[in-house]
Tab-separated table of C-alpha atoms in Angstrom:
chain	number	residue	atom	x	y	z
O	30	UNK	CA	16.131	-15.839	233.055
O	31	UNK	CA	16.191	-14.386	229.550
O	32	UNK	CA	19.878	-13.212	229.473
O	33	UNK	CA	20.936	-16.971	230.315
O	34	UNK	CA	18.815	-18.208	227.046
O	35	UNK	CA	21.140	-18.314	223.677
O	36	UNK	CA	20.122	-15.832	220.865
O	37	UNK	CA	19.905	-19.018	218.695
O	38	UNK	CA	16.750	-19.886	221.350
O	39	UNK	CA	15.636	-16.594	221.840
O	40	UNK	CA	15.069	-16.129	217.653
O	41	UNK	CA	13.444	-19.541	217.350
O	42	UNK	CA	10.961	-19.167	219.949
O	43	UNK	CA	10.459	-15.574	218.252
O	44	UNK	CA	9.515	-17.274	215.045
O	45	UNK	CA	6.630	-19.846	215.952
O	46	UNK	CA	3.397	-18.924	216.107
O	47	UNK	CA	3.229	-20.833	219.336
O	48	UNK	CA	5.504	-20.708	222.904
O	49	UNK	CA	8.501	-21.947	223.434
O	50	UNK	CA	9.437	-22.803	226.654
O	51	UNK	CA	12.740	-23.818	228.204
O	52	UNK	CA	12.063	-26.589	231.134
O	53	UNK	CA	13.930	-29.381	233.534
O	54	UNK	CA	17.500	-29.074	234.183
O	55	UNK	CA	18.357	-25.580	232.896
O	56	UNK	CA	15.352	-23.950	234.398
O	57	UNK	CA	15.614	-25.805	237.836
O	58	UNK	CA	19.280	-24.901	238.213
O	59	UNK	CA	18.797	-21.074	237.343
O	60	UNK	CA	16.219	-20.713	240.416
O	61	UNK	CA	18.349	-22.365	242.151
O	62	UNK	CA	21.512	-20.114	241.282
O	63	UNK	CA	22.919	-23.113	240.548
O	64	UNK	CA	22.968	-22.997	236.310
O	65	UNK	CA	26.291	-24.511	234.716
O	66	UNK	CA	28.319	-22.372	232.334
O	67	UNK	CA	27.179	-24.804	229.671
O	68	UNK	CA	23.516	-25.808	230.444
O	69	UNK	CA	21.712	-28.726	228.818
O	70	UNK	CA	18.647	-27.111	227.366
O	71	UNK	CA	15.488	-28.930	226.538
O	72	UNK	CA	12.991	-26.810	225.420
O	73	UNK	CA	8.994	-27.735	224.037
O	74	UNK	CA	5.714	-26.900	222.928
O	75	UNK	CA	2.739	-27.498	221.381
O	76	UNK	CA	3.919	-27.099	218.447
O	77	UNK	CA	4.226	-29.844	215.930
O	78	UNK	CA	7.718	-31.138	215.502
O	79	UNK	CA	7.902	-30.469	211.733
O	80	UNK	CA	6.913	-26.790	212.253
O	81	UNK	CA	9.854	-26.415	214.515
O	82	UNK	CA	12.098	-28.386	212.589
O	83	UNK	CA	11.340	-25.697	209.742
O	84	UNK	CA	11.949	-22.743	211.954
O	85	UNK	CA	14.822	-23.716	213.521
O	86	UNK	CA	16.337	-24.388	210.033
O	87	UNK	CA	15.083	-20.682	209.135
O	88	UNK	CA	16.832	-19.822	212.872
O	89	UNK	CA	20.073	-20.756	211.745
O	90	UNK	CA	19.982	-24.394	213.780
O	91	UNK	CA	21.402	-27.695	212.234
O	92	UNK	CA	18.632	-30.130	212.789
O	93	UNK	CA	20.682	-33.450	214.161
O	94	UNK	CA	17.428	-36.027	214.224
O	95	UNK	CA	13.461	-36.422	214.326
O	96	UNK	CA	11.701	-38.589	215.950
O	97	UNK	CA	8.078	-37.982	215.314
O	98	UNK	CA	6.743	-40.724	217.122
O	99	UNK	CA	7.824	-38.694	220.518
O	100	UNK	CA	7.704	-35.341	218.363
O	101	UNK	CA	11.752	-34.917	219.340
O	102	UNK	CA	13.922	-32.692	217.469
O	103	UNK	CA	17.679	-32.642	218.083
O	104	UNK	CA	19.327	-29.858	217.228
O	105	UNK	CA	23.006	-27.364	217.501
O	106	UNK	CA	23.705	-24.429	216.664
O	107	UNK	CA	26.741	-22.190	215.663
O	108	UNK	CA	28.530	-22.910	218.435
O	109	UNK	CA	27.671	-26.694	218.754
O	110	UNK	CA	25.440	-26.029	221.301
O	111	UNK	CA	22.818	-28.707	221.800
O	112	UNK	CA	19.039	-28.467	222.109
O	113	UNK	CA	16.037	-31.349	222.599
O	114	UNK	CA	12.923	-30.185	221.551
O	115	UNK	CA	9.925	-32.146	222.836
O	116	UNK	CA	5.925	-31.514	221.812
O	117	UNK	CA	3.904	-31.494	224.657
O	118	UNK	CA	2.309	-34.862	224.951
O	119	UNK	CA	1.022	-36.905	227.715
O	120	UNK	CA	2.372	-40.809	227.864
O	121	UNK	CA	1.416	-43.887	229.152
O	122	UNK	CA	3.926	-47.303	230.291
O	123	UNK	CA	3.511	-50.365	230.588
O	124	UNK	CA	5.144	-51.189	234.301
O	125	UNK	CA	8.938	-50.223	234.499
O	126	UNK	CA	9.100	-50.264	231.073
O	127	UNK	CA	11.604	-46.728	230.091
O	128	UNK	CA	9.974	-45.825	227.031
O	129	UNK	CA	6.500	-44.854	226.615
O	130	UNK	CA	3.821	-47.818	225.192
O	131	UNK	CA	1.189	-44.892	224.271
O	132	UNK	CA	2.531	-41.523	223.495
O	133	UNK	CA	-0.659	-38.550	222.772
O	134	UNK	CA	0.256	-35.330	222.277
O	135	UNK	CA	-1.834	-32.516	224.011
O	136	UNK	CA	-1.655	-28.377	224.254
O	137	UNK	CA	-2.309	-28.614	228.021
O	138	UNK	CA	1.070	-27.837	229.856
O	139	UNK	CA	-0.294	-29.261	232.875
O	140	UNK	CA	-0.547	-32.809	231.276
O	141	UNK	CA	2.874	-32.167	230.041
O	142	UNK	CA	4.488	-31.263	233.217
O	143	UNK	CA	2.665	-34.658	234.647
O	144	UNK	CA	4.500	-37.040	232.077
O	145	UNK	CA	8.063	-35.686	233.710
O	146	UNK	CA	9.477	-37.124	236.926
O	147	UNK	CA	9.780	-34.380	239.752
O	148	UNK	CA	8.290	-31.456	240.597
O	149	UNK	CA	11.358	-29.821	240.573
O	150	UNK	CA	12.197	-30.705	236.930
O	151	UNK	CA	8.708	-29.470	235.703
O	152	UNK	CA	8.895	-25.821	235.974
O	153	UNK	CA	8.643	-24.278	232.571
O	154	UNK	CA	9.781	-20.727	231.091
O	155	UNK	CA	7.814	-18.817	228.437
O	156	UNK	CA	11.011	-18.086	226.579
O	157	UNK	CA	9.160	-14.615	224.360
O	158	UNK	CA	7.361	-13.749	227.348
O	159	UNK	CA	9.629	-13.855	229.345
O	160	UNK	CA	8.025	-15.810	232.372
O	161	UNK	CA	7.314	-18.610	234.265
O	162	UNK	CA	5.045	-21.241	234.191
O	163	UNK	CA	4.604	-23.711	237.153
O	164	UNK	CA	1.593	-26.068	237.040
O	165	UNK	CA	2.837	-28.373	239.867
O	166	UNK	CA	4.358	-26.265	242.232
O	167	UNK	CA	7.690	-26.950	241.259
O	168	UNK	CA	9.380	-24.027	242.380
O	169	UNK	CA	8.569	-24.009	245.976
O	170	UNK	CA	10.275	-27.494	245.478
O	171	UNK	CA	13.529	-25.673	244.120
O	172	UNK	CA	13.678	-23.165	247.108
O	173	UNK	CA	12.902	-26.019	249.761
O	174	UNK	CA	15.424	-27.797	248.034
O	175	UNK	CA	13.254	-30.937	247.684
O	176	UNK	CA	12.076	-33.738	245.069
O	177	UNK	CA	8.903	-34.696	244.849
O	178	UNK	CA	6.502	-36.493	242.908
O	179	UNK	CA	4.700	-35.115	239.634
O	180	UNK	CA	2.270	-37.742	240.727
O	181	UNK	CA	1.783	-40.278	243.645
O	182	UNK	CA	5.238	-41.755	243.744
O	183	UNK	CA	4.000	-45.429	243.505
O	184	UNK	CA	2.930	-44.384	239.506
O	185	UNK	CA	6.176	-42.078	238.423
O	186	UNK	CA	8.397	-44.864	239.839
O	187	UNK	CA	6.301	-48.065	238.705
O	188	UNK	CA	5.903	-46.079	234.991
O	189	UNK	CA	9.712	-46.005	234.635
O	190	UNK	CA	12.568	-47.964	236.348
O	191	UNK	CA	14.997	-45.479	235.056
O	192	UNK	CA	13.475	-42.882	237.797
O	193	UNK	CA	14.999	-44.902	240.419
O	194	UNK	CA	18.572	-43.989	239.715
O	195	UNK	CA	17.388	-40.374	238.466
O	196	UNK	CA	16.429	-39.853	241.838
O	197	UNK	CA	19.695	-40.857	243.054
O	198	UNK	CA	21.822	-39.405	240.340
O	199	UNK	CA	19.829	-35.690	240.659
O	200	UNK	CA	19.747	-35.575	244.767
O	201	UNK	CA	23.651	-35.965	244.447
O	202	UNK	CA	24.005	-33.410	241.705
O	203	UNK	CA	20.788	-30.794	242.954
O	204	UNK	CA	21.304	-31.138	247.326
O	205	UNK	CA	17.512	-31.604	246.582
O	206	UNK	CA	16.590	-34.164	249.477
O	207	UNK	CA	13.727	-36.770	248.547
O	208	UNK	CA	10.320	-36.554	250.455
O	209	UNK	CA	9.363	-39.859	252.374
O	210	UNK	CA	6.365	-40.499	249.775
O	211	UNK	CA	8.858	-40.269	247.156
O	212	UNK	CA	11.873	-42.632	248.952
O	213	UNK	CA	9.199	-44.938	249.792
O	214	UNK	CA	7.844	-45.090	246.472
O	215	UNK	CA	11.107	-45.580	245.216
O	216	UNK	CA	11.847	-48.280	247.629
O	217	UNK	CA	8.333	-50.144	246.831
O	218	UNK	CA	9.816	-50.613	242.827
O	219	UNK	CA	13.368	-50.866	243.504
O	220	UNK	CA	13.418	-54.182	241.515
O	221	UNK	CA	11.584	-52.409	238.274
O	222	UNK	CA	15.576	-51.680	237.671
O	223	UNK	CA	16.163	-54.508	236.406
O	224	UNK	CA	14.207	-53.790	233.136
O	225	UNK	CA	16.856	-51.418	232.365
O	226	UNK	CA	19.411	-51.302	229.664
O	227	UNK	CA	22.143	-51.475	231.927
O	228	UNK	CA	24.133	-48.790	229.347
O	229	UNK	CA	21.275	-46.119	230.938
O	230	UNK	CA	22.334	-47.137	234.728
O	231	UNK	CA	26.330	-46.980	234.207
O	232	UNK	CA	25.281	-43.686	232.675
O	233	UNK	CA	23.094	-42.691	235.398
O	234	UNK	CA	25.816	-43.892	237.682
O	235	UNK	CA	29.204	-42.254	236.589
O	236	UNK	CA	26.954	-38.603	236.724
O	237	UNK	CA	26.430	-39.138	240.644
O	238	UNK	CA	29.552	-40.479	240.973
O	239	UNK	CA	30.965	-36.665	239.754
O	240	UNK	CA	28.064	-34.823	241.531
O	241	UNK	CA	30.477	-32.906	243.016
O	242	UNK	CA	31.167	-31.236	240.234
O	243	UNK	CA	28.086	-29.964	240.020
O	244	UNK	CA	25.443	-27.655	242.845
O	245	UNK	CA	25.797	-30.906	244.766
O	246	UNK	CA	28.662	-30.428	246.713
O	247	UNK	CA	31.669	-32.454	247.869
O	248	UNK	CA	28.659	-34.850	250.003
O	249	UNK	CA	27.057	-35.281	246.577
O	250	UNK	CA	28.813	-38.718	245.427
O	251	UNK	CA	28.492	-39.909	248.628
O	252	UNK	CA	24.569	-38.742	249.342
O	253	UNK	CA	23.180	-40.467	245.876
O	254	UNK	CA	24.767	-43.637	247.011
O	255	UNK	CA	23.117	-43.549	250.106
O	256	UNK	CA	19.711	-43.240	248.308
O	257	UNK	CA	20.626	-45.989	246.222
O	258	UNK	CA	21.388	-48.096	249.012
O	259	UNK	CA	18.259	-46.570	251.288
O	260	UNK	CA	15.554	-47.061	248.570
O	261	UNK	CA	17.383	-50.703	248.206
O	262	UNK	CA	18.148	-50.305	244.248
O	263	UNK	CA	22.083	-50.390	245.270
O	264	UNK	CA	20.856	-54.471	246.498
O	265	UNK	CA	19.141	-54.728	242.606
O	266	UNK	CA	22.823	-52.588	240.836
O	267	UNK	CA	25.178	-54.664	243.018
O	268	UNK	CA	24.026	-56.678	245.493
O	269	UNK	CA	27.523	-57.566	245.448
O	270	UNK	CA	28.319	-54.368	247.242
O	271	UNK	CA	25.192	-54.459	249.263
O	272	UNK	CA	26.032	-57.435	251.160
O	273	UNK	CA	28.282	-55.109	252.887
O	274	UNK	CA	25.706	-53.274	254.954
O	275	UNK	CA	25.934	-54.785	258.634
O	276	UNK	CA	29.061	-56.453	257.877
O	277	UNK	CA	31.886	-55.442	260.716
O	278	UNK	CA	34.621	-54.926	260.449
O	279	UNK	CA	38.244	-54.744	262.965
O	280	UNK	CA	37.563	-52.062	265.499
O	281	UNK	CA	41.073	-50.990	265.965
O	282	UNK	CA	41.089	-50.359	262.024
O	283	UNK	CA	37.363	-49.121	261.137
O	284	UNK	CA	34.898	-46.985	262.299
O	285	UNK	CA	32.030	-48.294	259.748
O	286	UNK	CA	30.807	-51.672	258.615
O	287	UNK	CA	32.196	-52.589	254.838
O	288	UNK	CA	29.347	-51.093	252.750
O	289	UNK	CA	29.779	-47.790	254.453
O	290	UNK	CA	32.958	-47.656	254.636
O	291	UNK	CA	33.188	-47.613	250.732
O	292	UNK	CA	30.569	-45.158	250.350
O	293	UNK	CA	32.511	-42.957	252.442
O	294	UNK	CA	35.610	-44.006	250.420
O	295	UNK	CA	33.877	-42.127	247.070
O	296	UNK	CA	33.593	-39.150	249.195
O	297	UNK	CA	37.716	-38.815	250.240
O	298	UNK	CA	38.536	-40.096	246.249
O	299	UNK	CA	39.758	-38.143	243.644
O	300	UNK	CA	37.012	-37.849	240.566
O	301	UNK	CA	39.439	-40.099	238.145
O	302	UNK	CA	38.953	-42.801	240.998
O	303	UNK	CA	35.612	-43.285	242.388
O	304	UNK	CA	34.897	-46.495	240.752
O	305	UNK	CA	38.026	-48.279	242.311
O	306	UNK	CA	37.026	-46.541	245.567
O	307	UNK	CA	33.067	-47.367	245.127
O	308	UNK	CA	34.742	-51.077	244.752
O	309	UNK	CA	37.670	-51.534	246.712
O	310	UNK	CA	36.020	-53.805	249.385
O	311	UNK	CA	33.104	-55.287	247.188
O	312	UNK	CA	35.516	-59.168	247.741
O	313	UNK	CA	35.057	-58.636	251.276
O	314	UNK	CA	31.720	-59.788	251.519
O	315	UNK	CA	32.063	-62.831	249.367
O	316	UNK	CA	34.996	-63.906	251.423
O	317	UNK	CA	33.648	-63.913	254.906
O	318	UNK	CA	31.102	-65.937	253.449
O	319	UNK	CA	33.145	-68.032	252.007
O	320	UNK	CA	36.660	-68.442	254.158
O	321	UNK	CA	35.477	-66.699	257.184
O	322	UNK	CA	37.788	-63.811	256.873
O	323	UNK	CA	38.572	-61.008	254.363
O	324	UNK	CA	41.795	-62.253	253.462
O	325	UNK	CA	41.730	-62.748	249.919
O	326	UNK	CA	39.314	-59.601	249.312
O	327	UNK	CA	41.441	-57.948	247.014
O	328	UNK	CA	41.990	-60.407	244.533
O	329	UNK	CA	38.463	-61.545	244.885
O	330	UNK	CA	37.338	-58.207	244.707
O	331	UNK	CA	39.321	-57.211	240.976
O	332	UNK	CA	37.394	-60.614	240.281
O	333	UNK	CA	33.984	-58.955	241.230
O	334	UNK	CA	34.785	-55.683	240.045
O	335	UNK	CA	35.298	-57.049	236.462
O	336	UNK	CA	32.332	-58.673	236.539
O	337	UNK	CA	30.105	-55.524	237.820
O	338	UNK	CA	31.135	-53.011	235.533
O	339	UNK	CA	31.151	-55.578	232.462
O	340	UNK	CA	27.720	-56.510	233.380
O	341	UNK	CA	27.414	-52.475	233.356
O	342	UNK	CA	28.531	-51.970	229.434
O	343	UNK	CA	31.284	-49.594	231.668
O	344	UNK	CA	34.512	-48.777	228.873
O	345	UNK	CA	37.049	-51.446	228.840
O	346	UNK	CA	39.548	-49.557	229.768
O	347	UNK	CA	38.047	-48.137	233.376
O	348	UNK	CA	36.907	-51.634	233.261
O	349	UNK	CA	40.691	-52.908	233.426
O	350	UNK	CA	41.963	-50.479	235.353
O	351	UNK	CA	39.358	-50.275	238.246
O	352	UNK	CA	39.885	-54.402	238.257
O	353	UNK	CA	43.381	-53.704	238.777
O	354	UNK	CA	43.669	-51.023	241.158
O	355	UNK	CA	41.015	-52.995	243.347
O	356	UNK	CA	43.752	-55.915	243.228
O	357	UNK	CA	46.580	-54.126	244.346
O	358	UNK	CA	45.055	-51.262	247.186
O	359	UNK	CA	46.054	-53.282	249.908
O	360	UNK	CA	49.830	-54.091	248.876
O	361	UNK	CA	52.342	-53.179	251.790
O	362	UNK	CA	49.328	-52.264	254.161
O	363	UNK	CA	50.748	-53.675	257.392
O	364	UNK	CA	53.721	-51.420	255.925
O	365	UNK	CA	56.310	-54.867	256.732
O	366	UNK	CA	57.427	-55.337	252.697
O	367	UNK	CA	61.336	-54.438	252.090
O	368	UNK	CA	62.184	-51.790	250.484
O	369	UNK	CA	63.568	-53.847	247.171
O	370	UNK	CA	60.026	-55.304	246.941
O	371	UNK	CA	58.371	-52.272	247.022
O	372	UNK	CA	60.812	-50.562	244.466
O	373	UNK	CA	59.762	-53.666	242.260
O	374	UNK	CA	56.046	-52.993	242.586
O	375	UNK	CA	56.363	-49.222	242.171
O	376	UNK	CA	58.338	-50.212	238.781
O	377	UNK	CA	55.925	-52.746	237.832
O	378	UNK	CA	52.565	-50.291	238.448
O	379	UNK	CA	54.226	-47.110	237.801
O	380	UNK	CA	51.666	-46.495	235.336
O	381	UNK	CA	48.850	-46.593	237.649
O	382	UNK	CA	50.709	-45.537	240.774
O	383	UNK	CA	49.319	-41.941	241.180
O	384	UNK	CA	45.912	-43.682	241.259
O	385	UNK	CA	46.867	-46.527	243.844
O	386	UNK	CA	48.124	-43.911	245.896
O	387	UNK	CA	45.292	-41.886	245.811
O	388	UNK	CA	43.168	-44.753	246.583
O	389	UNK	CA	44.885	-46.124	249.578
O	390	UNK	CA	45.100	-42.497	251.002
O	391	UNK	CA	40.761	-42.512	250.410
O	392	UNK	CA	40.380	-45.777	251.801
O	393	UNK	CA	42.730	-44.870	255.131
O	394	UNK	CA	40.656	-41.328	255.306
O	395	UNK	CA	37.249	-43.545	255.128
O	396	UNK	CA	38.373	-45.999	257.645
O	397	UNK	CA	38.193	-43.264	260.551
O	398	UNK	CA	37.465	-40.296	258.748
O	399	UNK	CA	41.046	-39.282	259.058
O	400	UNK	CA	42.486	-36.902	256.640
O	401	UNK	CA	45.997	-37.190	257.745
O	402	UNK	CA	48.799	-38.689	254.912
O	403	UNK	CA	48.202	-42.402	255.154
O	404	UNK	CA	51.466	-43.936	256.564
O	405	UNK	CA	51.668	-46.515	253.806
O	406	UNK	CA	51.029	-43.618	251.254
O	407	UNK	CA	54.164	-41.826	252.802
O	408	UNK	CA	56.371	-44.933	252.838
O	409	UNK	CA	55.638	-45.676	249.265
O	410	UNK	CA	55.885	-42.146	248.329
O	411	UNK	CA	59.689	-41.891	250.359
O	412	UNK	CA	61.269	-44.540	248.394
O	413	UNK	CA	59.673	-43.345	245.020
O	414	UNK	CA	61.453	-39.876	245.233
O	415	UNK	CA	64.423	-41.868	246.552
O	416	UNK	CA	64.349	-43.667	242.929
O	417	UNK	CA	64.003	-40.862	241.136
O	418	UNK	CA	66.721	-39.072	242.567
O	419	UNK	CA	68.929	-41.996	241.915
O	420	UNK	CA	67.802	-42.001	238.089
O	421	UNK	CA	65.903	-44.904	237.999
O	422	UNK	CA	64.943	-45.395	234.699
O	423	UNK	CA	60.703	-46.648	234.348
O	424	UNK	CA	61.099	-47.065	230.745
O	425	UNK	CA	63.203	-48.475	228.372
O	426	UNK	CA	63.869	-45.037	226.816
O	427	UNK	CA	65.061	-43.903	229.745
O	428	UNK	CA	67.863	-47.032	229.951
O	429	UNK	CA	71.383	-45.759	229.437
O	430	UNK	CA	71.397	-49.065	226.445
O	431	UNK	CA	69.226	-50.023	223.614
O	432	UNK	CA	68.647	-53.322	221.513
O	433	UNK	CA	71.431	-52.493	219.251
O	434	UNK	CA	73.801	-52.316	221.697
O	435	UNK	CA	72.660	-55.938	222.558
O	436	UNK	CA	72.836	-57.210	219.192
O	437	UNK	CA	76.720	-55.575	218.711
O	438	UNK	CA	76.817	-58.305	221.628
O	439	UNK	CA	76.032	-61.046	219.588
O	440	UNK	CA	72.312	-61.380	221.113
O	441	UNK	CA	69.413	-61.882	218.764
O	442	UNK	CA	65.609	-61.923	218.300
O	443	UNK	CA	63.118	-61.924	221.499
O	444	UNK	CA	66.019	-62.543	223.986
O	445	UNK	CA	67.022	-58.558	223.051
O	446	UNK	CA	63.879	-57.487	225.163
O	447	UNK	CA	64.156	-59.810	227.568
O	448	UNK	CA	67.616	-58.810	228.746
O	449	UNK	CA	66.532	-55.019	228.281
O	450	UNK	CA	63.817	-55.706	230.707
O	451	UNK	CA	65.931	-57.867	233.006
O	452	UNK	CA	68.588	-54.695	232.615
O	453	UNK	CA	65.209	-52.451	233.649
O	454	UNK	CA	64.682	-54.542	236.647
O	455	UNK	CA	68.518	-54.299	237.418
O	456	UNK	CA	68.554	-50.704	237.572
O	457	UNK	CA	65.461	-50.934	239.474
O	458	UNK	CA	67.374	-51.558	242.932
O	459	UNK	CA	70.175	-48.568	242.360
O	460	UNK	CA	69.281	-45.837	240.146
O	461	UNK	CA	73.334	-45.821	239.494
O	462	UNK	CA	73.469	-48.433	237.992
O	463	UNK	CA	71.817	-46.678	234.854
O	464	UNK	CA	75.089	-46.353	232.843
O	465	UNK	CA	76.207	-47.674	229.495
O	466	UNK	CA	79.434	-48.749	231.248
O	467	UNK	CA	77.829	-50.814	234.216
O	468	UNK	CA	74.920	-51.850	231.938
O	469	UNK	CA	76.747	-53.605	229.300
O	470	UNK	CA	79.435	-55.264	231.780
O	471	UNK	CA	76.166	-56.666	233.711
O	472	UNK	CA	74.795	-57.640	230.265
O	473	UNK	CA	78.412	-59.776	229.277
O	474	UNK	CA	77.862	-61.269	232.807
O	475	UNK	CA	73.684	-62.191	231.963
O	476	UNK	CA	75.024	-63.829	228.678
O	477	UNK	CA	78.099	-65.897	230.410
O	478	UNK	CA	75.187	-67.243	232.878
O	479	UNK	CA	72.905	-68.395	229.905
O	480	UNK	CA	75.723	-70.323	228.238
């Protein structure tokens, strides 16, 4: 493992007079053959934080934060790089509870490696003797491909709620498959989620949701959702989207009952789209219960979806768009709208189209696991190239006339945009139409009809 650690690493732990081991992530992914081109690394010791702090200045390290209370030191290097040092200590929670109440720092690596969550993730490498250390068997873990327990599961998970959706979030990213003592622990505490900042479980959440990207594989995404909803901390995230599970749904259409149908609807999605696809159905639930059918899902669902990933701290703008595409991902789906409506909606959303075709193609491929072009996706994609290839302009740079070619007509203040979006929506239903010529005769004939 020594010609994956940075020279930066390999000088510092070269300078203290104690070792310094790399551990978790980086270490667990190199025996696995799995390491990233740009690996977190958290490295620690038993050294005292200000002693590294010292020679990792002398190391050539910029030294970002201490926190001596945990004995943490944050730190880049040259290249930006970042590194989380962490003394060896042994901690104690109160129940569910993220951060430690009682925090003692030890030089016994096996008391260290029983603070962490999973085996796995407490395999340690002596980075100047080049070796490994592995008090808890961690590594046959790695090579079984399996998470389990630095301690009966029943403690790691009632220590720390934030383990619940680490197990999720690390099975999608690792292929690592929980053992039943650990699902079952996880399952006995789901509700200890609850005492989380819900900034830590969006966090938690948008990393499985791209586990793909990562050793997990394309099944990642879709695997860590199904622990979530296994374990029953999906019921304590969104019970919104739980309510799904059992719910059926029209034969002739789906394979899967609502909750698993948008599970499987993250695995067909695009990355830039797995939160509209994770949410796409979460209205159907709420409107069996309430009208008895899933008619008014969609705009029930943008409702719901809103609410979930605002009650998540989620950015405002995937907040807003997710909300949005979850509105409109079942426009045209019987496939019976005229073509001048559909040209108006591709105008109106032609912002966010890409997306809403992507997710209507995910949620058709989830309804049967069909990969074949979704009909709708096809229909909508025919008369889009037809409007191209007519000219129609989507922006009012792209209009043939501008606002002072309206105000040579005599037309003044807001009712210049107006008429340039009206002259937008004109242009809309013939691509032709797009010329200074037609434009401003249709214009004369919009202010004759106003007079």
């Amino acid at each position: 493992m020594i010609t994956v650690i940075p020279q930066p690493l390999r000088a510092l732990a070269a300078a203290l007079p104690y070792p310094l081991y790399a551990v978790g992530g980086s270490v667990r992914d190199f025996l696995a053959g799995a390491l990233s081109p740009r690996p977190d690394w958290d490295i620690c010791s038993p050294a005292p934080e200000q002693l590294v702090e010292d020679a990792a200045r002398a190391s050539g390290f910029a030294v970002r934060a201490v926190y001596r209370n945990t004995g943490t030191v944050q730190l880049t290097d040259g290249e930006g790089a970042e590194y989380e040092f962490t003394r060896f200590r042994s901690d104690k929670y109160v129940r569910g509870v993220h951060t430690p109440a009682e925090i003692a720092f030890t030089d016994d690596i096996a008391l260290d490696a029983r603070r962490r969550d999973f085996c796995a993730n407490a395999v340690y490498y002596d980075i100047a003797a080049r070796k490994f250390c592995d008090p808890l068997g961690g590594i046959g873990d790695i090579r079984a491909k399996r998470l389990r327990t630095v301690a009966p599961a029943r403690k790691v998970f009632g220590e720390d709620g934030l383990r619940l959706a680490r197990l999720a979030r690390l099975a999608a990213q690792t292929g690592f498959a929980p053992d039943e003592e650990c699902l079952a622990g996880a399952h006995e505490h789901r509700a200890l989620i609850r005492d989380i900042a819900p900034e830590r479980i969006y966090a938690e959440l948008a990393q499985l949701l791209h586990a793909d990207e990562r050793a997990g594989g394309a099944w990642g995404p879709y695997r860590g959702l199904d622990i979530l909803r296994t374990t029953g901390v999906l019921d304590e995230i969104m019970p919104e989207l739980a309510a799904g599970e059992g719910m059926a749904q029209r034969a002739d259409f789906h394979r899967y009952d609502v909750l698993e149908h948008s599970l499987r609807c993250v695995y067909y999605a695009p990355p830039s789209i797995r939160w509209a696809a994770l949410l796409h159905d979460v209205g159907k639930p709420a409107c069996m219960l309430r009208d008895g059918n899933f008619h008014a899902h969609p705009e029930e669902g943008a409702r719901l979806a809103q609410d979930i990933l605002t009650r998540l701290r989620a950015p405002k703008r995937l907040t807003a768009q997710t909300a949005r595409l979850v509105a409109l991902h079942m426009r045209d789906f019987d496939m019976r709208m005229k073509e001048s409506k559909v040209r108006r909606d591709i105008f109106a959303n032609y912002d966010l189209l890409p997306a809403l075709l992507a997710l209507r193609q995910a949620d058709y491929s989830a309804c049967k696991d069909d990969v074949s072009p979704a009909p709708g996706v096809i229909k909508w994609q025919n008369v889009l190239e037809k409007m191209r290839a007519e000219g129609v302009p989507f922006s009012l740079k792209e209009l043939a006339v501008n606002g002072a070619d309206l105000t040579a007509r005599g037309i003044r203040g807001e009712r210049v945009g107006k008429i340039l979006q009206e002259l937008l929506l004109y242009c809309v239903q013939d691509g032709s139409r797009n010329t200074r010529e037609k434009l401003l005769k249709h214009t004369d004939n919009l202010i004759k009809e106003n007079k």
